[in-house]
């Protein structure tokens, strides 16, 4: 038989050859370093036979940042963790231990609860295993054998897994530890150069709160100590940038127990909010959108017509008005449908682009609320574009270009996910070819990298989810662009064509920031609170050295009119006031004492640079970067 290598060359192998055999045929070094076989995007254990004609890629310890190579390393590390825990805690019961983003975990039922302080001891035991060395062997067994084994070991969770398993059952063994596992696994433990247990949490067996609560031990592992160190540094940096910490510290917003999930915005936070709003208005105006304003509460009938009841009913705040059921809007579409439907529309009016940023309310469960990232009062930069079938392509292209423009303002790169026709789709395949094609074309035109999520679209149309990558390399889901023919027809909306007949309408729902709240939360973390000058709530802080300098400083403030300037004239030392300005990450700080005058100002820039500038030069320098 033969298989194909990534360079398309053929490799002849004896019948039944495994991935490891293929690696050996290429070279002993490769075989030693091999960790995994990848084939058409799927991963395969090195120990399993290859198929005739199969394309293969052999991953090695050098693919140290490949997600699949990391997953097999971490999954193998989870097995070492389970072995260590079993040795240290007789009577413990083991559940499951998969790799996850950035690491792995294993769930256990401990005879006595353990604490964070116990983790170093477990880590020590894993290090001992690594020093001794472990290699993994794989065997296939029958369900009866597997059940007998785990019953004998008194492992009820494993017995349950055997009873609900589909397909062949395999065991992986290292040292004295055997686990029920589909694999894949490393050949041996040598590639695991760095491992760390990172935390403890409670987790219900199979995620169901009716089941017993287990203890989940989290960890991570890498192919080198340097990679682990870099990862831990990123985690620390993310903590320092956490918007839930920086928001109150920078006096931007806070949350109150009196209305969980709805931010109370402080004046400085509103500068961020309003700057985003100015950009939204300016760009919408340039791109032919019309600003509208629609009600916040509607009778229940409206949401039945729109289709949001009963599907999203639980997410909406309901109220009773004049003994009838009403609800607060969780989305703007129904209002925009009513507005558009207020008169008969001609094809000459289309496309119509309605934009509206009024607050929406969503009854998110308190347990899922997360700072500004998941809130109950949410402000979307929402718009609905009503158009004909022929206009879809241009409209989508315009929206994607708009999104790209916005994200680049903030120095973030965009990527996208295109969700295509699901099994329960409405409409013909030809229609879907057209609409999916329009979305895909727009992404290509704007050079936005994208992945296709087959079958993930809504039944009424395909969708683009926009993602941004921040300065720490984290990806955030931002805006969405959703094509829809259903909602207009539910509201009986049509347009009169050139042929004087009524035709069906399309609507595009789109939000590009996503929501102001979420976007600001992400920006706070992206910039670590050190906003660019045009976005900074305070652009210049003036610090008079003594009481005698206050008057001059206030005159200076007037001279800098148009910029966001404040004065710190507290009875604190100059040093303390400078430090506070640094903590607030203010871009320019001017300290004014006896030696200063309009001709010569002592300016400290964020980051530590100290320069002397005339007032005119300072004003010119800041004005250049103060607006966008
Ligand atoms: Zn496993
Ligand atoms: Zn909508």
Tab-separated table of C-alpha atoms in Angstrom, residues 150-372:
chain	number	residue	atom	x	y	z
A	150	UNK	CA	-13.393	-1.089	36.021
A	151	UNK	CA	-15.847	-2.911	38.296
A	152	UNK	CA	-12.890	-4.724	39.842
A	153	UNK	CA	-11.131	-1.382	40.329
A	154	UNK	CA	-14.310	0.105	41.828
A	155	UNK	CA	-14.463	2.880	39.227
A	156	UNK	CA	-18.214	3.530	38.741
A	157	UNK	CA	-17.753	6.531	36.424
A	158	UNK	CA	-15.632	4.487	34.056
A	159	UNK	CA	-18.203	1.654	34.142
A	160	UNK	CA	-20.864	4.176	33.138
A	161	UNK	CA	-18.665	5.440	30.308
A	162	UNK	CA	-18.177	1.876	29.065
A	163	UNK	CA	-21.942	1.290	29.175
A	164	UNK	CA	-22.648	4.378	27.087
A	165	UNK	CA	-19.663	4.059	24.730
A	166	UNK	CA	-20.208	3.779	21.002
A	167	UNK	CA	-17.817	2.027	18.642
A	168	UNK	CA	-14.720	0.049	19.619
A	169	UNK	CA	-13.356	0.431	23.147
A	170	UNK	CA	-9.660	1.036	23.701
A	171	UNK	CA	-7.376	1.245	26.732
A	172	UNK	CA	-4.207	3.235	27.087
A	173	UNK	CA	-1.736	2.166	29.761
A	174	UNK	CA	1.261	3.970	31.193
A	175	UNK	CA	3.104	2.744	34.282
A	176	UNK	CA	0.487	1.186	36.594
A	177	UNK	CA	-2.335	3.233	35.199
A	178	UNK	CA	-4.837	2.146	32.569
A	179	UNK	CA	-7.514	4.463	31.250
A	180	UNK	CA	-10.494	4.017	29.007
A	181	UNK	CA	-9.595	6.274	26.127
A	182	UNK	CA	-9.989	6.810	22.401
A	183	UNK	CA	-6.570	8.458	22.191
A	184	UNK	CA	-4.503	9.632	20.498
A	185	UNK	CA	-1.521	9.652	22.867
A	186	UNK	CA	2.205	10.324	22.741
A	187	UNK	CA	4.574	7.399	22.309
A	188	UNK	CA	6.147	8.207	25.669
A	189	UNK	CA	6.456	11.053	28.180
A	190	UNK	CA	9.779	12.488	26.936
A	191	UNK	CA	8.220	15.328	24.893
A	192	UNK	CA	6.489	16.696	28.033
A	193	UNK	CA	9.098	19.254	29.005
A	194	UNK	CA	6.948	21.538	31.149
A	195	UNK	CA	3.780	20.876	33.126
A	196	UNK	CA	1.841	22.930	35.624
A	197	UNK	CA	-1.348	22.376	37.600
A	198	UNK	CA	-3.233	25.638	37.374
A	199	UNK	CA	-6.327	25.332	39.527
A	200	UNK	CA	-9.244	23.491	41.105
A	201	UNK	CA	-12.978	23.740	40.478
A	202	UNK	CA	-16.164	21.855	41.201
A	203	UNK	CA	-17.812	20.131	38.229
A	204	UNK	CA	-20.891	17.982	38.033
A	205	UNK	CA	-20.507	14.536	36.527
A	206	UNK	CA	-21.527	14.906	32.876
A	207	UNK	CA	-22.315	18.589	33.505
A	208	UNK	CA	-25.630	17.754	35.159
A	209	UNK	CA	-26.339	19.348	38.530
A	210	UNK	CA	-28.468	16.350	39.541
A	211	UNK	CA	-25.291	14.244	39.438
A	212	UNK	CA	-22.570	14.110	42.099
A	213	UNK	CA	-20.171	17.025	42.207
A	214	UNK	CA	-16.612	16.087	41.321
A	215	UNK	CA	-13.312	17.937	41.755
A	216	UNK	CA	-11.769	19.181	38.544
A	217	UNK	CA	-8.002	19.687	38.502
A	218	UNK	CA	-6.803	21.988	35.710
A	219	UNK	CA	-3.333	21.958	34.274
A	220	UNK	CA	-1.326	22.815	31.232
A	221	UNK	CA	1.731	21.385	29.498
A	222	UNK	CA	4.146	22.421	26.760
A	223	UNK	CA	6.964	21.108	24.610
A	224	UNK	CA	9.372	23.537	26.315
A	225	UNK	CA	9.775	25.413	29.581
A	226	UNK	CA	10.074	28.676	27.613
A	227	UNK	CA	6.628	28.106	26.087
A	228	UNK	CA	5.132	27.473	29.543
A	229	UNK	CA	6.797	30.613	30.939
A	230	UNK	CA	5.484	32.700	28.038
A	231	UNK	CA	1.997	31.278	28.566
A	232	UNK	CA	1.994	32.034	32.304
A	233	UNK	CA	3.183	35.568	31.552
A	234	UNK	CA	0.263	36.011	29.116
A	235	UNK	CA	-2.150	34.819	31.801
A	236	UNK	CA	-0.704	37.338	34.280
A	237	UNK	CA	-0.910	40.089	31.675
A	238	UNK	CA	-4.555	39.209	30.969
A	239	UNK	CA	-5.276	39.479	34.712
A	240	UNK	CA	-3.619	42.886	34.868
A	241	UNK	CA	-5.722	44.007	31.911
A	242	UNK	CA	-9.017	42.520	33.149
A	243	UNK	CA	-11.654	45.158	32.402
A	244	UNK	CA	-13.584	44.229	35.543
A	245	UNK	CA	-10.579	45.400	37.571
A	246	UNK	CA	-9.505	48.323	35.340
A	247	UNK	CA	-13.035	49.699	34.845
A	248	UNK	CA	-13.563	50.785	38.449
A	249	UNK	CA	-9.828	51.584	38.910
A	250	UNK	CA	-9.896	54.003	35.955
A	251	UNK	CA	-13.246	55.396	37.143
A	252	UNK	CA	-15.053	54.250	33.969
A	253	UNK	CA	-18.029	52.253	35.281
A	254	UNK	CA	-19.199	49.981	38.027
A	255	UNK	CA	-21.929	47.447	38.663
A	256	UNK	CA	-24.455	47.526	41.465
A	257	UNK	CA	-26.237	44.710	43.260
A	258	UNK	CA	-29.401	46.743	42.718
A	259	UNK	CA	-29.356	45.979	38.985
A	260	UNK	CA	-27.016	43.096	38.227
A	261	UNK	CA	-25.641	43.024	34.699
A	262	UNK	CA	-26.365	46.681	33.875
A	263	UNK	CA	-23.346	48.967	34.050
A	264	UNK	CA	-23.481	52.344	35.773
A	265	UNK	CA	-21.335	54.478	33.478
A	266	UNK	CA	-19.174	57.167	35.078
A	267	UNK	CA	-18.348	60.425	33.230
A	268	UNK	CA	-14.960	59.077	32.067
A	269	UNK	CA	-16.534	55.854	30.813
A	270	UNK	CA	-19.071	57.903	28.895
A	271	UNK	CA	-16.203	59.521	26.984
A	272	UNK	CA	-15.387	56.069	25.595
A	273	UNK	CA	-19.064	55.391	24.916
A	274	UNK	CA	-19.646	58.721	23.184
A	275	UNK	CA	-16.470	58.496	21.112
A	276	UNK	CA	-17.655	55.162	19.740
A	277	UNK	CA	-21.070	56.713	19.178
A	278	UNK	CA	-19.541	59.616	17.213
A	279	UNK	CA	-17.676	57.189	14.985
A	280	UNK	CA	-20.867	55.160	14.517
A	281	UNK	CA	-22.912	58.228	13.513
A	282	UNK	CA	-20.264	59.696	11.249
A	283	UNK	CA	-19.631	56.427	9.392
A	284	UNK	CA	-23.331	55.545	9.145
A	285	UNK	CA	-24.022	58.959	7.610
A	286	UNK	CA	-21.228	58.458	5.075
A	287	UNK	CA	-22.620	55.066	4.141
A	288	UNK	CA	-26.223	56.035	3.584
A	289	UNK	CA	-27.806	54.828	6.819
A	290	UNK	CA	-30.755	56.648	8.394
A	291	UNK	CA	-30.930	57.063	12.147
A	292	UNK	CA	-34.250	55.979	13.628
A	293	UNK	CA	-35.683	55.512	17.098
A	294	UNK	CA	-38.281	52.907	18.020
A	295	UNK	CA	-40.035	51.924	21.275
A	296	UNK	CA	-38.446	49.888	24.029
A	297	UNK	CA	-41.614	48.053	25.073
A	298	UNK	CA	-44.144	46.302	22.831
A	299	UNK	CA	-47.177	44.103	23.301
A	300	UNK	CA	-46.521	40.357	23.232
A	301	UNK	CA	-48.266	40.111	19.829
A	302	UNK	CA	-45.331	41.944	18.212
A	303	UNK	CA	-42.861	39.324	19.381
A	304	UNK	CA	-45.166	36.485	18.329
A	305	UNK	CA	-45.248	37.990	14.842
A	306	UNK	CA	-41.470	38.456	14.784
A	307	UNK	CA	-40.923	34.870	15.906
A	308	UNK	CA	-39.020	35.854	19.068
A	309	UNK	CA	-41.833	34.397	21.175
A	310	UNK	CA	-41.692	31.639	22.224
A	311	UNK	CA	-38.108	30.945	21.135
A	312	UNK	CA	-36.427	33.816	23.015
A	313	UNK	CA	-39.180	34.448	25.547
A	314	UNK	CA	-37.036	33.349	28.481
A	315	UNK	CA	-34.392	35.889	27.495
A	316	UNK	CA	-36.838	38.788	27.606
A	317	UNK	CA	-38.082	40.907	30.496
A	318	UNK	CA	-41.858	40.691	30.502
A	319	UNK	CA	-44.325	43.118	32.009
A	320	UNK	CA	-48.051	43.650	32.194
A	321	UNK	CA	-49.586	46.816	30.783
A	322	UNK	CA	-53.365	47.411	31.055
A	323	UNK	CA	-53.777	43.734	31.984
A	324	UNK	CA	-52.117	42.604	28.748
A	325	UNK	CA	-48.745	40.865	28.329
A	326	UNK	CA	-45.899	43.063	27.086
A	327	UNK	CA	-42.137	42.745	26.909
A	328	UNK	CA	-39.023	44.890	26.708
A	329	UNK	CA	-37.223	44.532	23.428
A	330	UNK	CA	-34.138	42.333	23.351
A	331	UNK	CA	-33.484	43.241	19.709
A	332	UNK	CA	-34.406	46.141	17.417
A	333	UNK	CA	-35.733	44.194	14.434
A	334	UNK	CA	-39.450	44.168	15.323
A	335	UNK	CA	-39.527	47.968	15.698
A	336	UNK	CA	-37.728	48.403	12.394
A	337	UNK	CA	-40.174	46.056	10.662
A	338	UNK	CA	-43.104	48.148	11.963
A	339	UNK	CA	-41.391	51.336	10.846
A	340	UNK	CA	-40.621	50.048	7.375
A	341	UNK	CA	-44.158	48.703	7.043
A	342	UNK	CA	-45.763	52.057	7.792
A	343	UNK	CA	-46.310	52.628	4.080
A	344	UNK	CA	-46.136	50.834	0.775
A	345	UNK	CA	-42.556	50.824	-0.562
A	346	UNK	CA	-41.380	51.222	-4.121
A	347	UNK	CA	-38.244	49.591	-5.529
A	348	UNK	CA	-36.964	53.148	-6.063
A	349	UNK	CA	-36.631	53.627	-2.282
A	350	UNK	CA	-34.462	50.540	-1.749
A	351	UNK	CA	-32.177	49.826	-0.115
A	352	UNK	CA	-33.399	51.344	3.166
A	353	UNK	CA	-30.815	51.240	5.967
A	354	UNK	CA	-32.173	51.866	9.471
A	355	UNK	CA	-29.697	52.296	12.321
A	356	UNK	CA	-30.548	52.527	16.003
A	357	UNK	CA	-28.483	52.265	19.205
A	358	UNK	CA	-31.231	52.312	21.861
A	359	UNK	CA	-30.687	50.117	24.918
A	360	UNK	CA	-31.929	46.547	24.744
A	361	UNK	CA	-32.630	44.301	27.704
A	362	UNK	CA	-31.858	40.621	27.977
A	363	UNK	CA	-32.658	38.568	31.014
A	364	UNK	CA	-29.301	36.761	31.149
A	365	UNK	CA	-28.995	34.397	34.121
A	366	UNK	CA	-27.053	36.029	36.955
A	367	UNK	CA	-24.566	33.151	36.912
A	368	UNK	CA	-23.614	33.918	33.296
A	369	UNK	CA	-23.104	37.690	33.696
A	370	UNK	CA	-19.477	38.673	33.142
A	371	UNK	CA	-18.439	42.313	33.497
A	372	UNK	CA	-19.173	44.216	30.301
